[in-house]
mmCIF file of C-alpha atoms in Angstrom:
data_model
loop_
_atom_site.group_PDB
_atom_site.id
_atom_site.type_symbol
_atom_site.label_atom_id
_atom_site.label_comp_id
_atom_site.label_asym_id
_atom_site.label_seq_id
_atom_site.Cartn_x
_atom_site.Cartn_y
_atom_site.Cartn_z
ATOM 1 C CA MET I 28 27.087 -162.794 -23.366
ATOM 2 C CA THR I 29 24.361 -162.051 -20.866
ATOM 3 C CA THR I 30 22.294 -165.115 -21.918
ATOM 4 C CA TYR I 31 25.583 -167.112 -22.085
ATOM 5 C CA PHE I 32 26.686 -166.223 -18.591
ATOM 6 C CA HIS I 33 23.211 -166.497 -17.155
ATOM 7 C CA ALA I 34 22.943 -170.122 -18.373
ATOM 8 C CA VAL I 35 26.405 -170.973 -17.062
ATOM 9 C CA LEU I 36 26.133 -169.373 -13.643
ATOM 10 C CA ARG I 37 22.582 -170.606 -13.023
ATOM 11 C CA ILE I 38 23.653 -174.273 -13.526
ATOM 12 C CA LEU I 39 26.927 -173.771 -11.808
ATOM 13 C CA SER I 40 25.242 -172.364 -8.759
ATOM 14 C CA ALA I 41 22.695 -175.147 -8.573
ATOM 15 C CA GLY I 42 25.471 -177.746 -8.917
ATOM 16 C CA LEU I 43 27.559 -176.182 -6.166
ATOM 17 C CA ASN I 44 24.657 -175.186 -3.894
ATOM 18 C CA LEU I 45 25.351 -171.471 -4.218
ATOM 19 C CA LYS I 46 22.810 -168.690 -4.039
ATOM 20 C CA PHE I 47 22.677 -167.121 -7.511
ATOM 21 C CA GLN I 48 21.166 -163.743 -8.397
ATOM 22 C CA LYS I 49 20.688 -161.865 -11.619
ATOM 23 C CA ILE I 50 20.106 -158.153 -11.394
ATOM 24 C CA ASN I 51 19.713 -155.214 -13.739
ATOM 25 C CA PHE I 52 19.966 -151.779 -12.084
ATOM 26 C CA GLU I 53 19.003 -152.748 -8.589
ATOM 27 C CA GLN I 54 21.487 -153.541 -5.828
ATOM 28 C CA PRO I 55 22.208 -157.291 -5.099
ATOM 29 C CA PRO I 56 20.349 -158.824 -2.144
ATOM 30 C CA GLN I 57 22.255 -159.916 0.951
ATOM 31 C CA GLY I 58 23.320 -163.521 1.005
ATOM 32 C CA THR I 59 24.117 -163.735 -2.660
ATOM 33 C CA ASP I 60 27.078 -166.031 -3.454
ATOM 34 C CA LEU I 61 27.235 -165.612 -7.178
ATOM 35 C CA LEU I 62 25.938 -162.563 -9.069
ATOM 36 C CA LEU I 63 25.267 -161.629 -12.643
ATOM 37 C CA SER I 64 24.798 -157.857 -13.104
ATOM 38 C CA MET I 65 23.371 -157.408 -16.608
ATOM 39 C CA GLN I 66 24.234 -153.701 -16.821
ATOM 40 C CA SER I 67 27.286 -153.391 -14.518
ATOM 41 C CA ALA I 68 25.325 -150.689 -12.795
ATOM 42 C CA PHE I 69 26.609 -151.186 -9.273
ATOM 43 C CA ASP I 70 29.828 -150.527 -7.476
ATOM 44 C CA PRO I 71 31.469 -153.888 -6.458
ATOM 45 C CA LYS I 72 33.097 -152.179 -3.487
ATOM 46 C CA GLN I 73 29.696 -151.560 -1.999
ATOM 47 C CA PHE I 74 29.016 -155.278 -2.129
ATOM 48 C CA GLY I 75 31.687 -156.059 0.387
ATOM 49 C CA ASP I 76 34.478 -158.611 0.001
ATOM 50 C CA CYS I 77 33.983 -159.952 -3.407
ATOM 51 C CA ARG I 78 35.816 -160.753 -6.748
ATOM 52 C CA GLY I 79 34.412 -160.241 -10.045
ATOM 53 C CA ILE I 80 34.712 -160.383 -13.862
ATOM 54 C CA HIS I 81 33.854 -157.152 -15.890
ATOM 55 C CA LEU I 82 32.971 -158.099 -19.501
ATOM 56 C CA ILE I 83 33.233 -155.250 -22.018
ATOM 57 C CA ARG I 84 32.356 -155.311 -25.727
ATOM 58 C CA ASP I 85 33.272 -152.774 -28.388
ATOM 59 C CA PRO I 86 30.389 -150.122 -27.931
ATOM 60 C CA ARG I 87 30.115 -149.820 -31.718
ATOM 61 C CA ASP I 88 29.244 -153.522 -31.969
ATOM 62 C CA MET I 89 26.767 -153.158 -29.089
ATOM 63 C CA ILE I 90 25.109 -150.358 -30.969
ATOM 64 C CA VAL I 91 24.802 -152.396 -34.122
ATOM 65 C CA SER I 92 23.593 -155.459 -32.258
ATOM 66 C CA GLY I 93 21.105 -153.429 -30.260
ATOM 67 C CA TYR I 94 19.720 -151.825 -33.443
ATOM 68 C CA HIS I 95 18.817 -155.228 -34.914
ATOM 69 C CA TYR I 96 17.641 -156.758 -31.646
ATOM 70 C CA HIS I 97 15.405 -153.916 -30.574
ATOM 71 C CA LYS I 98 13.564 -153.908 -33.878
ATOM 72 C CA TRP I 99 11.827 -157.225 -32.972
ATOM 73 C CA THR I 100 12.393 -158.076 -29.313
ATOM 74 C CA HIS I 101 9.486 -158.600 -26.977
ATOM 75 C CA GLU I 102 11.256 -157.022 -23.986
ATOM 76 C CA PRO I 103 8.612 -154.805 -22.259
ATOM 77 C CA TRP I 104 10.537 -151.561 -22.249
ATOM 78 C CA VAL I 105 10.772 -151.266 -26.044
ATOM 79 C CA HIS I 106 6.900 -151.465 -26.210
ATOM 80 C CA ARG I 107 6.254 -148.699 -23.625
ATOM 81 C CA LYS I 108 4.500 -145.683 -25.124
ATOM 82 C CA ASP I 109 5.927 -142.274 -24.840
ATOM 83 C CA GLU I 110 4.057 -139.021 -24.377
ATOM 84 C CA ASN I 111 3.057 -139.151 -28.070
ATOM 85 C CA GLY I 112 1.756 -142.729 -27.901
ATOM 86 C CA ARG I 113 4.678 -144.416 -29.700
ATOM 87 C CA SER I 114 7.036 -146.997 -28.442
ATOM 88 C CA TYR I 115 10.837 -147.154 -29.009
ATOM 89 C CA GLN I 116 10.351 -150.177 -31.181
ATOM 90 C CA GLU I 117 7.678 -148.462 -33.305
ATOM 91 C CA LYS I 118 9.905 -145.511 -33.838
ATOM 92 C CA LEU I 119 12.892 -147.652 -34.657
ATOM 93 C CA ASN I 120 10.952 -149.642 -37.296
ATOM 94 C CA ALA I 121 9.458 -146.502 -38.776
ATOM 95 C CA CYS I 122 12.700 -144.807 -39.627
ATOM 96 C CA SER I 123 15.583 -145.606 -42.041
ATOM 97 C CA LYS I 124 18.517 -147.703 -40.875
ATOM 98 C CA HIS I 125 20.621 -144.482 -40.983
ATOM 99 C CA ASP I 126 18.394 -142.741 -38.541
ATOM 100 C CA GLY I 127 17.682 -145.902 -36.466
ATOM 101 C CA LEU I 128 21.470 -146.310 -35.816
ATOM 102 C CA PHE I 129 21.516 -142.764 -34.518
ATOM 103 C CA MET I 130 18.712 -143.721 -32.188
ATOM 104 C CA GLU I 131 20.754 -146.653 -30.981
ATOM 105 C CA ILE I 132 23.831 -144.492 -30.489
ATOM 106 C CA ASP I 133 21.840 -142.143 -28.259
ATOM 107 C CA HIS I 134 20.262 -145.055 -26.450
ATOM 108 C CA PHE I 135 23.687 -146.515 -25.665
ATOM 109 C CA ILE I 136 24.910 -143.128 -24.385
ATOM 110 C CA TYR I 137 21.908 -142.841 -22.152
ATOM 111 C CA ILE I 138 22.120 -146.288 -20.636
ATOM 112 C CA TYR I 139 25.841 -146.916 -20.500
ATOM 113 C CA GLY I 140 27.791 -143.589 -20.850
ATOM 114 C CA ASP I 141 27.978 -142.722 -17.151
ATOM 115 C CA ILE I 142 28.435 -146.333 -16.108
ATOM 116 C CA LEU I 143 31.420 -146.887 -18.366
ATOM 117 C CA ARG I 144 32.989 -143.455 -17.583
ATOM 118 C CA LYS I 145 32.804 -144.154 -13.799
ATOM 119 C CA TRP I 146 33.863 -147.804 -13.908
ATOM 120 C CA ASP I 147 37.175 -148.437 -12.077
ATOM 121 C CA ILE I 148 39.328 -150.458 -14.457
ATOM 122 C CA GLY I 149 42.113 -150.495 -11.902
ATOM 123 C CA ASP I 150 40.248 -152.527 -9.203
ATOM 124 C CA PRO I 151 42.506 -155.564 -8.573
ATOM 125 C CA ASN I 152 39.405 -157.695 -7.405
ATOM 126 C CA VAL I 153 37.799 -157.238 -10.854
ATOM 127 C CA LEU I 154 39.282 -158.928 -13.851
ATOM 128 C CA GLU I 155 38.624 -156.979 -17.050
ATOM 129 C CA VAL I 156 37.773 -159.213 -20.002
ATOM 130 C CA GLN I 157 37.145 -158.258 -23.610
ATOM 131 C CA TYR I 158 34.246 -159.851 -25.459
ATOM 132 C CA GLU I 159 36.660 -160.349 -28.314
ATOM 133 C CA GLN I 160 38.854 -162.530 -26.140
ATOM 134 C CA LEU I 161 35.992 -164.707 -25.302
ATOM 135 C CA MET I 162 35.177 -165.167 -28.946
ATOM 136 C CA GLY I 163 38.768 -165.881 -29.835
ATOM 137 C CA SER I 164 40.786 -169.108 -30.321
ATOM 138 C CA GLU I 165 42.388 -168.844 -26.805
ATOM 139 C CA ARG I 166 39.008 -168.531 -25.046
ATOM 140 C CA ARG I 167 39.245 -171.812 -23.222
ATOM 141 C CA VAL I 168 42.532 -170.718 -21.557
ATOM 142 C CA LEU I 169 40.623 -167.646 -20.488
ATOM 143 C CA TYR I 170 37.801 -169.655 -18.897
ATOM 144 C CA GLU I 171 40.175 -171.080 -16.457
ATOM 145 C CA GLU I 172 41.749 -167.654 -15.791
ATOM 146 C CA MET I 173 38.438 -166.201 -15.097
ATOM 147 C CA PHE I 174 37.119 -168.806 -12.688
ATOM 148 C CA ARG I 175 40.393 -169.113 -10.856
ATOM 149 C CA HIS I 176 40.154 -165.334 -10.313
ATOM 150 C CA LEU I 177 36.695 -165.872 -8.795
ATOM 151 C CA GLY I 178 38.210 -168.472 -6.368
ATOM 152 C CA PHE I 179 37.209 -171.771 -8.025
ATOM 153 C CA ALA I 180 39.697 -174.611 -7.866
ATOM 154 C CA ASN I 181 39.944 -178.366 -8.536
ATOM 155 C CA ARG I 182 36.655 -180.131 -9.479
ATOM 156 C CA GLU I 183 34.600 -176.947 -9.130
ATOM 157 C CA LEU I 184 36.983 -175.187 -11.574
ATOM 158 C CA THR I 185 36.685 -178.041 -14.016
ATOM 159 C CA PHE I 186 32.951 -178.013 -13.744
ATOM 160 C CA ALA I 187 32.808 -174.246 -14.419
ATOM 161 C CA CYS I 188 35.142 -174.401 -17.406
ATOM 162 C CA ARG I 189 33.202 -177.368 -18.869
ATOM 163 C CA LEU I 190 29.952 -175.440 -18.607
ATOM 164 C CA MET I 191 31.500 -172.508 -20.509
ATOM 165 C CA GLU I 192 32.505 -174.962 -23.229
ATOM 166 C CA LEU I 193 29.032 -176.475 -23.326
ATOM 167 C CA PHE I 194 27.233 -173.158 -23.613
ATOM 168 C CA GLU I 195 29.480 -171.562 -26.242
ATOM 169 C CA SER I 196 27.417 -169.707 -28.809
ATOM 170 C CA GLU I 197 27.937 -172.322 -31.553
ATOM 171 C CA SER I 198 26.786 -175.103 -29.303
ATOM 172 C CA ARG I 199 23.618 -173.193 -28.234
ATOM 173 C CA THR I 200 22.484 -172.013 -31.590
ATOM 174 C CA GLY I 201 23.744 -174.578 -34.003
ATOM 175 C CA ARG I 202 25.294 -171.779 -35.994
ATOM 176 C CA LYS I 203 28.927 -170.846 -36.414
ATOM 177 C CA THR I 204 29.935 -167.546 -34.881
ATOM 178 C CA GLY I 205 29.350 -164.878 -37.527
ATOM 179 C CA ASP I 206 26.390 -166.552 -39.175
ATOM 180 C CA GLU I 207 23.383 -164.267 -38.770
ATOM 181 C CA ALA I 208 19.830 -165.010 -37.641
ATOM 182 C CA ALA I 209 17.577 -161.945 -37.951
ATOM 183 C CA LYS I 210 15.298 -162.764 -35.017
ATOM 184 C CA SER I 211 17.567 -164.279 -32.432
ATOM 185 C CA HIS I 212 19.097 -162.835 -29.186
ATOM 186 C CA ILE I 213 22.321 -164.204 -30.562
ATOM 187 C CA ARG I 214 22.066 -162.710 -34.177
ATOM 188 C CA SER I 215 25.655 -163.126 -35.132
ATOM 189 C CA GLY I 216 28.306 -162.707 -32.377
ATOM 190 C CA ARG I 217 30.798 -161.569 -34.864
ATOM 191 C CA ALA I 218 33.331 -159.006 -33.582
ATOM 192 C CA GLY I 219 33.873 -155.832 -35.673
ATOM 193 C CA GLN I 220 30.477 -155.993 -37.512
ATOM 194 C CA TRP I 221 30.254 -152.244 -36.906
ATOM 195 C CA ARG I 222 32.690 -151.641 -39.820
ATOM 196 C CA SER I 223 30.137 -152.774 -42.452
ATOM 197 C CA GLU I 224 27.082 -151.225 -40.817
ATOM 198 C CA LEU I 225 28.079 -147.792 -39.478
ATOM 199 C CA GLY I 226 28.423 -144.951 -41.921
ATOM 200 C CA PRO I 227 30.888 -142.054 -41.701
ATOM 201 C CA GLU I 228 28.317 -139.850 -39.957
ATOM 202 C CA HIS I 229 27.684 -142.520 -37.260
ATOM 203 C CA ARG I 230 31.427 -143.054 -36.683
ATOM 204 C CA THR I 231 32.001 -139.310 -36.309
ATOM 205 C CA TYR I 232 29.182 -138.907 -33.802
ATOM 206 C CA ILE I 233 30.423 -141.975 -31.805
ATOM 207 C CA GLU I 234 33.914 -140.611 -31.713
ATOM 208 C CA ALA I 235 32.666 -137.216 -30.425
ATOM 209 C CA GLU I 236 30.357 -138.799 -27.827
ATOM 210 C CA LEU I 237 32.099 -142.052 -26.878
ATOM 211 C CA GLY I 238 35.719 -141.627 -27.896
ATOM 212 C CA ASP I 239 36.931 -141.345 -24.354
ATOM 213 C CA ILE I 240 35.171 -144.636 -23.501
ATOM 214 C CA LEU I 241 36.584 -146.434 -26.528
ATOM 215 C CA ARG I 242 40.070 -145.461 -25.514
ATOM 216 C CA LYS I 243 39.556 -146.215 -21.852
ATOM 217 C CA PHE I 244 38.669 -149.832 -22.705
ATOM 218 C CA ASN I 245 41.420 -150.141 -25.384
ATOM 219 C CA TYR I 246 39.220 -149.897 -28.453
ATOM 220 C CA GLU I 247 41.114 -147.888 -31.009
ATOM 221 C CA GLN I 248 39.495 -145.466 -33.472
ATOM 222 C CA ASP I 249 40.040 -147.859 -36.342
ATOM 223 C CA GLY I 250 38.282 -150.664 -34.474
ATOM 224 C CA SER I 251 41.298 -152.839 -33.667
ATOM 225 C CA TRP I 252 41.422 -154.353 -30.261
ATOM 226 C CA VAL I 253 44.552 -153.641 -28.302
ATOM 227 C CA LYS I 254 45.733 -156.552 -26.017
ATOM 228 C CA ASP I 255 47.524 -155.534 -22.847
ATOM 229 C CA SER I 256 51.203 -156.273 -23.011
#
């Protein structure tokens, strides 16, 4: 989703002469018109008068996806050596899948635990969107809802929605959603893959450490997604 939205928003901004910025953990610079926060690690209220989309994915799928991605990615942080001279990627590749998934669970907790617990899901200016919705059959209806929420209308709205269609995962990879590619940022995209990859011990640990977050964002213990009525 980060690569997806980065592609869409970058081209949308260029086409509409908007100042676009992508950030990780830093605060957005002044004068930004359209912002992509890769980690959702900032408070929208501190950015002034703005409207946003908050995209959330089942943490269990994020853990599984992260495990496979971090084993091969060239991102600098996974190659940084610790006090013992070993990188995160080296440690991940040296251990079993069972232990590697536990590493990824702890990594997820460290990076996202506080962010997700503090996130205000009641902010009327921020539309909460599930990853599973964007991968579903009604996604193109959701594209219009999202960009209308951001204030787009008429030709600008049509342009934004068309870009979302053009950059859907199947269009960008040549693979159907769910088909896996081992060394691709878009490995599968399939929702619910955690069911076949996480063992009972992983699930118990996740429930103990992240159960409150799962329920906050409407992810039930059995993995089903609960749509708001």
